Short mmCIF file of C-alpha atoms in Angstrom, two decimals:
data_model
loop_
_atom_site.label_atom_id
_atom_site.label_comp_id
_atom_site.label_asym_id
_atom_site.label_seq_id
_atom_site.Cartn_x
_atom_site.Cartn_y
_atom_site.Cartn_z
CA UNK T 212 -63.05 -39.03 -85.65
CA UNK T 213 -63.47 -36.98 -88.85
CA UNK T 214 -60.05 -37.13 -90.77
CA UNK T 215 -60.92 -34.63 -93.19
CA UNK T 216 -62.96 -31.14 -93.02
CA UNK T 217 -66.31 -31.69 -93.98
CA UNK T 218 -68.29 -29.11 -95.95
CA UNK T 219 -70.04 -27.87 -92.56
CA UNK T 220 -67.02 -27.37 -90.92
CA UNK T 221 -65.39 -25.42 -94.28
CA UNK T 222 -68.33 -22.42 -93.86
CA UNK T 223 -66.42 -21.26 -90.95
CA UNK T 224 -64.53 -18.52 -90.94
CA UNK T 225 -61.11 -17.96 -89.88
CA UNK T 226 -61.96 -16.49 -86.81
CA UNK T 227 -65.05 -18.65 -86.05
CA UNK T 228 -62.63 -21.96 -86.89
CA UNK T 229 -60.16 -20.62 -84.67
CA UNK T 230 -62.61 -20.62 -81.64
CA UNK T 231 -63.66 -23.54 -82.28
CA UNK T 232 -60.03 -25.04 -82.31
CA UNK T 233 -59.62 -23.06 -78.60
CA UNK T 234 -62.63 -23.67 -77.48
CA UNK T 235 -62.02 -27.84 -77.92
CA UNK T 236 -58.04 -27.30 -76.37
CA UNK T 237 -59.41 -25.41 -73.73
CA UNK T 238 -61.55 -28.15 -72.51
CA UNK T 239 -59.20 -30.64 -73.11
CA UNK T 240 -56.80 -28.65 -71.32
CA UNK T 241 -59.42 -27.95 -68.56
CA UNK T 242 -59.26 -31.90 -67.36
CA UNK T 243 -55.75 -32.79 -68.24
CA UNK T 244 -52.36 -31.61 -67.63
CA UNK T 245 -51.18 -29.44 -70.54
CA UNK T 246 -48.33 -32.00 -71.19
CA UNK T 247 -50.94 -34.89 -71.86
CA UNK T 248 -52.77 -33.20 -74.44
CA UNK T 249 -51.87 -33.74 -78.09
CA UNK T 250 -52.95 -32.07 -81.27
CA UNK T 251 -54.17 -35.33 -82.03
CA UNK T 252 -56.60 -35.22 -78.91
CA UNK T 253 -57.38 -31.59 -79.88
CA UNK T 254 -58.34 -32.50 -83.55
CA UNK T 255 -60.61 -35.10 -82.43
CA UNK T 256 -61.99 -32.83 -80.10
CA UNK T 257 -63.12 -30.76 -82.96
CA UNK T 258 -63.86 -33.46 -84.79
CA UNK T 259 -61.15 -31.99 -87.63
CA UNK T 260 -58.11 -33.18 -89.03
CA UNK T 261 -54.84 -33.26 -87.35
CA UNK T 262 -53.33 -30.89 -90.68
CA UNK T 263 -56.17 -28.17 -90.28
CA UNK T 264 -55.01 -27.62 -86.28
CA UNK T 265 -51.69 -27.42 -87.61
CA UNK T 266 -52.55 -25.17 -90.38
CA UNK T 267 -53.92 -22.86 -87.54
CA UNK T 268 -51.52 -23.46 -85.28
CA UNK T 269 -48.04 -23.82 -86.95
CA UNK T 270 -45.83 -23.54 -84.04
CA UNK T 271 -47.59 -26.90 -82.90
CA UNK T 272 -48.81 -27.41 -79.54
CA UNK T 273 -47.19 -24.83 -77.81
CA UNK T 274 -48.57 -22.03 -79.52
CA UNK T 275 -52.01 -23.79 -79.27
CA UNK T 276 -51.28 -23.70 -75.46
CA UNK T 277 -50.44 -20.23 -75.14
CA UNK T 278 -53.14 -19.53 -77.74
CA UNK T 279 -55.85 -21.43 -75.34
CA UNK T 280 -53.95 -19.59 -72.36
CA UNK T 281 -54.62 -16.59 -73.68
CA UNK T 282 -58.32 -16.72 -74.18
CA UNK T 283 -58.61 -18.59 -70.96
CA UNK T 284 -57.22 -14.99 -68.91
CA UNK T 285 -59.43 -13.12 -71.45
CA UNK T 286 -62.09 -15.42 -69.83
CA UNK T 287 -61.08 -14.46 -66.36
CA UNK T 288 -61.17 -10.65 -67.18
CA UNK T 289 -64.55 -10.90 -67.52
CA UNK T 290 -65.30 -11.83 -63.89
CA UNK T 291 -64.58 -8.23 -63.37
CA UNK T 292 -66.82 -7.02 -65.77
CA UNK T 293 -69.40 -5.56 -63.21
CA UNK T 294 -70.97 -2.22 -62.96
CA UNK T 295 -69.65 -0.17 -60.76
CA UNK T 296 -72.47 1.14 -58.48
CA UNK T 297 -73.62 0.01 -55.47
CA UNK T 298 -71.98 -1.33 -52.60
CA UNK T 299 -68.32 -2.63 -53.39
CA UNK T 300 -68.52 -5.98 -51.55
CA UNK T 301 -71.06 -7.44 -52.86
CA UNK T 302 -69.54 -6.58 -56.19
CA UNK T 303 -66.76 -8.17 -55.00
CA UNK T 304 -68.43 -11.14 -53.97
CA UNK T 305 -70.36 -11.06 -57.60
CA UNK T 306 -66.67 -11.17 -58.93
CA UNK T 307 -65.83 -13.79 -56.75
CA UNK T 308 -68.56 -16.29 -57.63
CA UNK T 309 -67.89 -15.56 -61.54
CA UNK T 310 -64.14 -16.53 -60.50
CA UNK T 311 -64.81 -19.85 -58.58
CA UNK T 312 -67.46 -20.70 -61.47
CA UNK T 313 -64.49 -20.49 -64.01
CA UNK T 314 -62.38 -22.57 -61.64
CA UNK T 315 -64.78 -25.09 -61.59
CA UNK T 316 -64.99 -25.15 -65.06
CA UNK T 317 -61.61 -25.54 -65.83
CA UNK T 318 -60.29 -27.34 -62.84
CA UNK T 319 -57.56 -29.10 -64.29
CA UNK T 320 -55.68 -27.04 -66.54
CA UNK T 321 -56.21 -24.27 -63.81
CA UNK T 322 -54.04 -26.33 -61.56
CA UNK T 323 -51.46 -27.00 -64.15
CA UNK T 324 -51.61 -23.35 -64.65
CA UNK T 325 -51.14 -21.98 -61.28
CA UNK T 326 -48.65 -24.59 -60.24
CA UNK T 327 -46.44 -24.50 -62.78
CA UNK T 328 -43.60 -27.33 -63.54
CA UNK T 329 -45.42 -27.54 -66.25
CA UNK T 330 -43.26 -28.82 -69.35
CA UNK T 331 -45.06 -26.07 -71.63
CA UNK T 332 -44.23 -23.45 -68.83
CA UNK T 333 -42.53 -20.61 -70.67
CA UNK T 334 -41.58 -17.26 -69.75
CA UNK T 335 -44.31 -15.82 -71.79
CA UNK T 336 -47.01 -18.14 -70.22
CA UNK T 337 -45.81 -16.83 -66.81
CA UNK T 338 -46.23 -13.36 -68.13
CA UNK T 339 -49.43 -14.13 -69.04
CA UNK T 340 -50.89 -15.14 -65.84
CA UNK T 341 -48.74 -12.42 -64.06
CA UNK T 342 -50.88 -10.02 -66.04
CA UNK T 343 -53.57 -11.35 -64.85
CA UNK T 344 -52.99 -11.00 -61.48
CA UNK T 345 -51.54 -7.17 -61.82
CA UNK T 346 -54.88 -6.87 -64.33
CA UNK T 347 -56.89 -8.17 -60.99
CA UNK T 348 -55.13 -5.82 -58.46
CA UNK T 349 -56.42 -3.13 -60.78
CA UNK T 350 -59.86 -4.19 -61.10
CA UNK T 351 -60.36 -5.18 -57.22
CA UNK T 352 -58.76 -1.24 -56.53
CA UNK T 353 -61.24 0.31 -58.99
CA UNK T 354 -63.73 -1.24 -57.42
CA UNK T 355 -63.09 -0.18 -53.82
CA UNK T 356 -62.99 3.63 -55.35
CA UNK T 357 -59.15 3.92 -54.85
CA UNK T 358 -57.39 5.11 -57.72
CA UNK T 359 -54.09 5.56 -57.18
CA UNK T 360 -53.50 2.78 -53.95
CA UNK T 361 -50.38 3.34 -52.04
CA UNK T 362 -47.69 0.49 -51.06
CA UNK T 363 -49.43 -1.12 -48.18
CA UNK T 364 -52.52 -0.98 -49.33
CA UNK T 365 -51.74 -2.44 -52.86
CA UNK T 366 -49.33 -5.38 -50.99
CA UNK T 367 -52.58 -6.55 -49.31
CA UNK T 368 -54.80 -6.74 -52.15
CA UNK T 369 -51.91 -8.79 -54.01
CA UNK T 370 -51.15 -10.53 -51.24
CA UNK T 371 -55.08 -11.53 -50.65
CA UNK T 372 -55.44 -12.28 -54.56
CA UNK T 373 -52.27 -14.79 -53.92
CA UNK T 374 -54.19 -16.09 -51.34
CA UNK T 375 -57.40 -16.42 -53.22
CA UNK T 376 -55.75 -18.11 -55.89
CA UNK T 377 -53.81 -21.09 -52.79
CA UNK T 378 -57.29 -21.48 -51.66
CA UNK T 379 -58.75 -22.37 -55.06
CA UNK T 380 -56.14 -24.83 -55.86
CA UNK T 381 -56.91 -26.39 -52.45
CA UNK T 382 -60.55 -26.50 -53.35
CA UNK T 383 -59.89 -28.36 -56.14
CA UNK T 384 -57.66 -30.61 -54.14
CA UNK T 385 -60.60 -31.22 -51.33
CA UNK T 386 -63.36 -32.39 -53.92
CA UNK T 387 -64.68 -27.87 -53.90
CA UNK T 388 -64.93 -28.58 -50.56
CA UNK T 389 -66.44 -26.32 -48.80
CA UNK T 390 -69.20 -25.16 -51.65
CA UNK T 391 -68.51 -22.34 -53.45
CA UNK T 392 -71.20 -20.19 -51.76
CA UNK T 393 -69.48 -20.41 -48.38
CA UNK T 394 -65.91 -20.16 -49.94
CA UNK T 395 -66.76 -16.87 -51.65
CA UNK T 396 -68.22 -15.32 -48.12
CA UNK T 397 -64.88 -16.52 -46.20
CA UNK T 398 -62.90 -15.34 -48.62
CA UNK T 399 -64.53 -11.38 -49.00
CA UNK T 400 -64.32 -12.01 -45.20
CA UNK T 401 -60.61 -12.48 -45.05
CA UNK T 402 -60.64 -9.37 -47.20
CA UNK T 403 -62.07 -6.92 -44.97
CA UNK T 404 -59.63 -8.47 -42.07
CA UNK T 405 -56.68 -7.89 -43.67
CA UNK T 406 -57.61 -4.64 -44.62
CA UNK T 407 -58.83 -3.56 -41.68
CA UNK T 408 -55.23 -4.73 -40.27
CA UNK T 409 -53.45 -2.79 -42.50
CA UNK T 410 -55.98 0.00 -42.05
CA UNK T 411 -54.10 0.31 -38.38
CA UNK T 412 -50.45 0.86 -40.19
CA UNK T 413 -52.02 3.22 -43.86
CA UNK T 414 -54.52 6.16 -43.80
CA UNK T 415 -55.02 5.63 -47.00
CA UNK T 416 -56.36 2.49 -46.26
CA UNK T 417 -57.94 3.05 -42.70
CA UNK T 418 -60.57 5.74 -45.43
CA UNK T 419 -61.25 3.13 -47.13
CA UNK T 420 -62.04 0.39 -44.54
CA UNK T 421 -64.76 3.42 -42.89
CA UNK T 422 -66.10 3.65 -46.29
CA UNK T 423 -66.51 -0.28 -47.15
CA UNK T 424 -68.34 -0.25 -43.39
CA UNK T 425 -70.19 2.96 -44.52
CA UNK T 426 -71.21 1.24 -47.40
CA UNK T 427 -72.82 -1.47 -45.49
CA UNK T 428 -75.12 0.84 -43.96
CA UNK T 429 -79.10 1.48 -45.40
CA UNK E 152 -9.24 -17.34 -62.16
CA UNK E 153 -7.58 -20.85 -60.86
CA UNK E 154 -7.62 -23.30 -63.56
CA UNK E 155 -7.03 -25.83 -62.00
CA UNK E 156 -7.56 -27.48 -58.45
CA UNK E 157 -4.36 -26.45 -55.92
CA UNK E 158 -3.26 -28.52 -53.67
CA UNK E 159 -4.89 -26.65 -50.94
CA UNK E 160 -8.40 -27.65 -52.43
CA UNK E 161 -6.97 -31.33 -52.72
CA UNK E 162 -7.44 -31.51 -49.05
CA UNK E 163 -11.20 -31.29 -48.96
CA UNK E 164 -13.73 -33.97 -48.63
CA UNK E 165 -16.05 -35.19 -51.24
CA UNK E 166 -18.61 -33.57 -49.28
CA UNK E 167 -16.87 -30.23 -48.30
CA UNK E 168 -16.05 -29.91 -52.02
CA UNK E 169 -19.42 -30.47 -52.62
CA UNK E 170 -20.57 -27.85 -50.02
CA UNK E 171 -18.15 -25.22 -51.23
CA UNK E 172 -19.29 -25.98 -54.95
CA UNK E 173 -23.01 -25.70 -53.52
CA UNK E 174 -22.42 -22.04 -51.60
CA UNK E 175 -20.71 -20.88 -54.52
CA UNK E 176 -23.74 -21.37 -56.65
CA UNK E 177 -26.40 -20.41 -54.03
CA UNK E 178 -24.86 -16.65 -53.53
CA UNK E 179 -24.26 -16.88 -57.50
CA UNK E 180 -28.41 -17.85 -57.83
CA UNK E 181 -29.01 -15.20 -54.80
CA UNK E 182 -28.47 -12.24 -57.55
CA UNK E 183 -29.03 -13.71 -60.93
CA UNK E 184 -31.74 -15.54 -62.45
CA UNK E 185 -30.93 -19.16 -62.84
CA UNK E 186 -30.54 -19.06 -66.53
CA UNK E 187 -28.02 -16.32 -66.13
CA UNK E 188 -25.46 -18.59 -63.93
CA UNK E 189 -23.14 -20.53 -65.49
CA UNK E 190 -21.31 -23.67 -64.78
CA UNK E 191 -17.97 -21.49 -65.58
CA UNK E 192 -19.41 -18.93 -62.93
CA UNK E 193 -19.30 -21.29 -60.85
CA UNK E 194 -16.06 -22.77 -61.17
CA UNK E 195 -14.56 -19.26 -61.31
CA UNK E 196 -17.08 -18.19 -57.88
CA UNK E 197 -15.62 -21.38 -56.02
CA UNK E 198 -11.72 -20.94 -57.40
CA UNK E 199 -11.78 -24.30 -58.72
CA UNK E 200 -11.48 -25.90 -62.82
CA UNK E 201 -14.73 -26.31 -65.22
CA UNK E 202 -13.95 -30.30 -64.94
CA UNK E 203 -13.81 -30.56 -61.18
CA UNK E 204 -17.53 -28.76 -60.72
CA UNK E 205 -18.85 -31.54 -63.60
CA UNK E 206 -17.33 -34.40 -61.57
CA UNK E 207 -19.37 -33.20 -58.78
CA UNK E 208 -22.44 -32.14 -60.88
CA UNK E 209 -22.09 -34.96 -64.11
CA UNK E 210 -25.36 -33.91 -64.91
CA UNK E 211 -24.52 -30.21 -65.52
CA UNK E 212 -26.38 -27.02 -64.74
CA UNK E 213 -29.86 -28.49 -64.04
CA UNK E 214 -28.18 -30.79 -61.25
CA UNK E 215 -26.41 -28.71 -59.98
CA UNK E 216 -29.26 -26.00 -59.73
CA UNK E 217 -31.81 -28.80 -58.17
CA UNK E 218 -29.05 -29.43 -55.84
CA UNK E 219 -28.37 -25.95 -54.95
CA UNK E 220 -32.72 -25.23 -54.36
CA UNK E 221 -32.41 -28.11 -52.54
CA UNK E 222 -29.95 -26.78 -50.10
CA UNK E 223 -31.44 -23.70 -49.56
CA UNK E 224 -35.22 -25.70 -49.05
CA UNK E 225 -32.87 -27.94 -46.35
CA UNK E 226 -32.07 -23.28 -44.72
CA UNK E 227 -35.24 -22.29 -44.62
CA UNK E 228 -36.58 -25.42 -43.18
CA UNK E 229 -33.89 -24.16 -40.42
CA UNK E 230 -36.04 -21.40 -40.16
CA UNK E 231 -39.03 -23.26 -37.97
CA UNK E 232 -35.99 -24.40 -35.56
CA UNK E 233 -37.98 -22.55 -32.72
CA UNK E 234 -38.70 -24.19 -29.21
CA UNK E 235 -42.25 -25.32 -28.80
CA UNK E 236 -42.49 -23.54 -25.46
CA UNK E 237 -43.40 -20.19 -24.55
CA UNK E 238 -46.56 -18.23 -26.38
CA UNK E 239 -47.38 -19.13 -30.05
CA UNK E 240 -47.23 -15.64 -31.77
CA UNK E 241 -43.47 -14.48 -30.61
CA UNK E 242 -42.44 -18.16 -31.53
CA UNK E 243 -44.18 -17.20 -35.31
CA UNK E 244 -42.52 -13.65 -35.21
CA UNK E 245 -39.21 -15.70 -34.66
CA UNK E 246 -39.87 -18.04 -37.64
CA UNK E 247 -40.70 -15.03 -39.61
CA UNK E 248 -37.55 -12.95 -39.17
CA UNK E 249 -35.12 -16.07 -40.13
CA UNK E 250 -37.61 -16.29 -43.05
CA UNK E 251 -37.29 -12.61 -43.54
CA UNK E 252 -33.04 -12.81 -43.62
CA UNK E 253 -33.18 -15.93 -45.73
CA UNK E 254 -35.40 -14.14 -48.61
CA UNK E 255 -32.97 -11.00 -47.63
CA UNK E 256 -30.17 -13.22 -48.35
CA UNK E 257 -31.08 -14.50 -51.29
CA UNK E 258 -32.94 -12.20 -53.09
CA UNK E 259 -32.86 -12.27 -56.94
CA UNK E 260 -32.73 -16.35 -56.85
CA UNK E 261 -35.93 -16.28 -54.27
CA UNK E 262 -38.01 -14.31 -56.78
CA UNK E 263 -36.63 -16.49 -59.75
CA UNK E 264 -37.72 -19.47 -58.25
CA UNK E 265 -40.99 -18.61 -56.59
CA UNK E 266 -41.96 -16.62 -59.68
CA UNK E 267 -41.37 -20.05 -62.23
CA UNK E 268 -40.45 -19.30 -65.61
CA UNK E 269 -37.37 -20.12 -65.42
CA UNK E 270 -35.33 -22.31 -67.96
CA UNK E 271 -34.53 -24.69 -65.35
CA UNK E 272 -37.98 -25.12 -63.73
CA UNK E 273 -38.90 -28.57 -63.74
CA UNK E 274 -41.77 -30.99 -62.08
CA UNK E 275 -38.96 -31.61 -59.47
CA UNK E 276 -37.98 -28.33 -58.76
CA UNK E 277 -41.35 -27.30 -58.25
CA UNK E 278 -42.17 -30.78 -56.10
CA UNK E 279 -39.40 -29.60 -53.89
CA UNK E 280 -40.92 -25.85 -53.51
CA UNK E 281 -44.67 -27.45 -53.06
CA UNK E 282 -42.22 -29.56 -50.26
CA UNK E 283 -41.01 -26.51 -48.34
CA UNK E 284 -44.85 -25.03 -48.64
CA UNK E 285 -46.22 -28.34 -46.95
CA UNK E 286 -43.31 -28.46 -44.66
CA UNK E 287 -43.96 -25.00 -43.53
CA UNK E 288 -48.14 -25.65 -42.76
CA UNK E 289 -47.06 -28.56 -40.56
CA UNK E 290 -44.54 -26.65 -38.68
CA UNK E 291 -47.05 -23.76 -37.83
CA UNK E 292 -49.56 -25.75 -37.17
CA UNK E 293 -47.45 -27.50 -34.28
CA UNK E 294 -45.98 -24.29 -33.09
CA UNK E 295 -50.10 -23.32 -32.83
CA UNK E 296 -50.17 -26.90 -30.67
CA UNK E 297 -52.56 -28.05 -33.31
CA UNK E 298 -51.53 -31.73 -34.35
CA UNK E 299 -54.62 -32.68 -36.50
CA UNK E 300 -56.09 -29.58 -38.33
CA UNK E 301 -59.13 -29.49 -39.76
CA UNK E 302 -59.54 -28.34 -43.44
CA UNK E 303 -60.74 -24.85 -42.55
CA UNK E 304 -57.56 -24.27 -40.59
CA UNK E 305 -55.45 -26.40 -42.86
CA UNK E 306 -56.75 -23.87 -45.70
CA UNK E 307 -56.16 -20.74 -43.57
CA UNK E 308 -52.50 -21.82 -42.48
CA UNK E 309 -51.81 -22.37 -46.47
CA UNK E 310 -53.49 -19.48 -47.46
CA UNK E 311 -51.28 -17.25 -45.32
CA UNK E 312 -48.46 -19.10 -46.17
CA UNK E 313 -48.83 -18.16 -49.87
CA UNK E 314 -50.13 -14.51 -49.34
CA UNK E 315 -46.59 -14.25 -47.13
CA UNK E 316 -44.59 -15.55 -50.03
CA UNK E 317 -46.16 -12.96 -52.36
CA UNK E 318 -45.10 -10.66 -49.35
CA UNK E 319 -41.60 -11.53 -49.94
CA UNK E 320 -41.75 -10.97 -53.88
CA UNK E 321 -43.19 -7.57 -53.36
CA UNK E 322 -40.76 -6.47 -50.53
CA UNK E 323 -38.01 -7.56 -53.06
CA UNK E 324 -39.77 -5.48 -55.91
CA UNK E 325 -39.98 -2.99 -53.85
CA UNK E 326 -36.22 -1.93 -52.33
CA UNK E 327 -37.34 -4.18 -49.12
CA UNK E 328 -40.15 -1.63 -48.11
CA UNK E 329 -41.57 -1.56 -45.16
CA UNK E 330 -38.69 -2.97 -43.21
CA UNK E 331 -38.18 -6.37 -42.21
CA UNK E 332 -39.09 -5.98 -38.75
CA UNK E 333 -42.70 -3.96 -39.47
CA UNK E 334 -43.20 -6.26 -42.47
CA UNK E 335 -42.96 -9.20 -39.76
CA UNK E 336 -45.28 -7.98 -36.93
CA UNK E 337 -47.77 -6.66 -40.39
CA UNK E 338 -47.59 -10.10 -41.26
CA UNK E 339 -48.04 -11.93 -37.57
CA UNK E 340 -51.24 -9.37 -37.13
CA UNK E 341 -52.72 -10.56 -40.36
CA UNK E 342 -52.44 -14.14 -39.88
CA UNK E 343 -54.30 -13.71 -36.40
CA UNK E 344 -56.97 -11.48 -38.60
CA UNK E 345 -57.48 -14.40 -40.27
CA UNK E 346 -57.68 -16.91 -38.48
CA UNK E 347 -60.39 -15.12 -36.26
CA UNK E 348 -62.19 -15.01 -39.48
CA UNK E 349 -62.34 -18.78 -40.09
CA UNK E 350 -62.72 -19.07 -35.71
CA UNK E 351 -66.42 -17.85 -37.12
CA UNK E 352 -66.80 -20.53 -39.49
CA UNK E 353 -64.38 -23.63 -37.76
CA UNK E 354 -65.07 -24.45 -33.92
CA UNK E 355 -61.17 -25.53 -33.51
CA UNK E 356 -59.80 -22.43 -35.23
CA UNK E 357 -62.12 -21.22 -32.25
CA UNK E 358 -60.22 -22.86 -29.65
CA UNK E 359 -57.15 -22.08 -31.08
CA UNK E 360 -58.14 -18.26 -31.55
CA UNK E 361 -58.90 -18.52 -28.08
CA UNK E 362 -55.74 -20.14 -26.74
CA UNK E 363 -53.63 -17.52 -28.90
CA UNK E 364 -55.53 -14.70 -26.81
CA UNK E 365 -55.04 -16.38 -23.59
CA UNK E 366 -51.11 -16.80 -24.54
CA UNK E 367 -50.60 -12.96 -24.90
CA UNK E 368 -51.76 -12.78 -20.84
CA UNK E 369 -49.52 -12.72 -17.89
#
């Protein structure tokens, strides 16, 4: 434990200081239920004092939770960040494996996330992680080349990220059981089926499930 | 507005004044958001005094609101009240329409409490949703005739349990669109899509894909 800023930690900047702070809640927050971490734990963490994490986060814990929430979905944006050429399942499945790495790094505190009944729950953090789902729906849409996705087709992409997200929280449960590698494939699998279900009830969708097969062609 | 209890209301048992105090709040949840409803709503809803719902409900607005989720969990477990005879599928479509009228039914309260967020979300409230979840996996997978599931099929049942909740939040979002019935047989069609997905991967989901098939033949 350092009580007291040492002249190392005092060249940071604000901004640097203040990722440093995150980055230390985050992976406390990443193997412990939100409610279990203190500033305390986060100023050891950083190996700063307990003052300085208040200084930078005055609305206490909370805010430092919603702070670390925050750059946690930033975090998960970037799983989309993938060029978009090429095929659009394995782009998906690129997507997919940058998704169950993050999981897997934050295990924990992704539970407490997703499940809620978490005593730091707020409105605003279930904003957040709504906006990362709608965010997701966006992304997955851009990807298969539809722009402007009608009802049935945008209810089964949300409904298959929901589904994504139960399975992760399962694999957690079953020790990431099965590995990753296989969950990804199953999962772009179950993609395609559903699609190619709702393909039978939306034209709109039905073009795109002959494209994603088109796709798959040399 | 009765102020107080009438004689009429005398007459009722502890627990009939507890059930009427109960369906008063659940149609009162069913269109506003938890944190909206009142314990003078309630009184007011059920025709009875402010005093006489907190001599039932001592602990206020939080009791009364687990006890109210709690009741509707105890409906929609009502909705798996199927015989276990006849083919698997039409016994799901079954399930699915009572589920269907319940979310109907209840609307704004469903999407409160599936969504989280709310005020009165707590580690219990959400125990008892993860409860009805669980409940739900079990039930399907004995209506399927499959009393020891594997973890594929464990993780498929739960995943389409979750994508059909997410169903539900959208078909509320959206002015109940498609209806009920299509949204049902949509659903059925998809769960069977996926399940022959993980028959690929899971020798019983195999068997049971295969059994499902035979069902549907005279």
């Amino acid at each position: 434990m350092t009580p007291s800023a040492t002249p190392a930690y005092r060249r940071l900047s604000v901004d640097e200081r203040r990722r440093q702070l995150l980055d230390a809640a985050l992976s406390l927050f990443a193997h412990r239920a939100p409610e279990d971490v203190s500033l305390d734990d986060v100023a050891e963490a950083a190996g700063v004092s307990r003052p300085l994490v208040y200084r930078y986060f005055p609305g206490g814990k909370q805010q430092l939770y919603e702070a670390a929430l925050g750059s946690a979905a930033e975090e998960l944006q970037q799983c989309f960040d993938e060029p978009r050429e090429g095929p659009a399942l394995p782009r998906l499945s690129r997507v997919l494996d940058r998704y169950l790495a993050f999981v897997d790094e934050h295990d924990t505190g992704f539970s407490a996330l997703l499940q809620g009944g978490s005593v730091v729950e707020t409105s605003r953090t279930t904003a957040l992680v709504d906006g990362v789902r709608r965010s997701a729906a966006q992304h997955i849409c851009r990807h298969l080349g539809v722009l402007d996705p009608g009802p049935r087709l945008r209810m089964t992409v949300r409904m298959w990220i929901t589904a994504v997200e139960a399975a992760s929280l399962i694999w957690l449960d079953e020790g990431k059981q099965p590995p990753a590698g296989e969950l990804r494939d199953w999962l772009v699998e179950q993609f395609v089926a559903v699609l190619t279900v709702t393909a039978g009830r939306d034209p709109q969708t039905a073009a795109l499930v002959g494209a994603l097969a088109g796709d798959g062609r040399d």
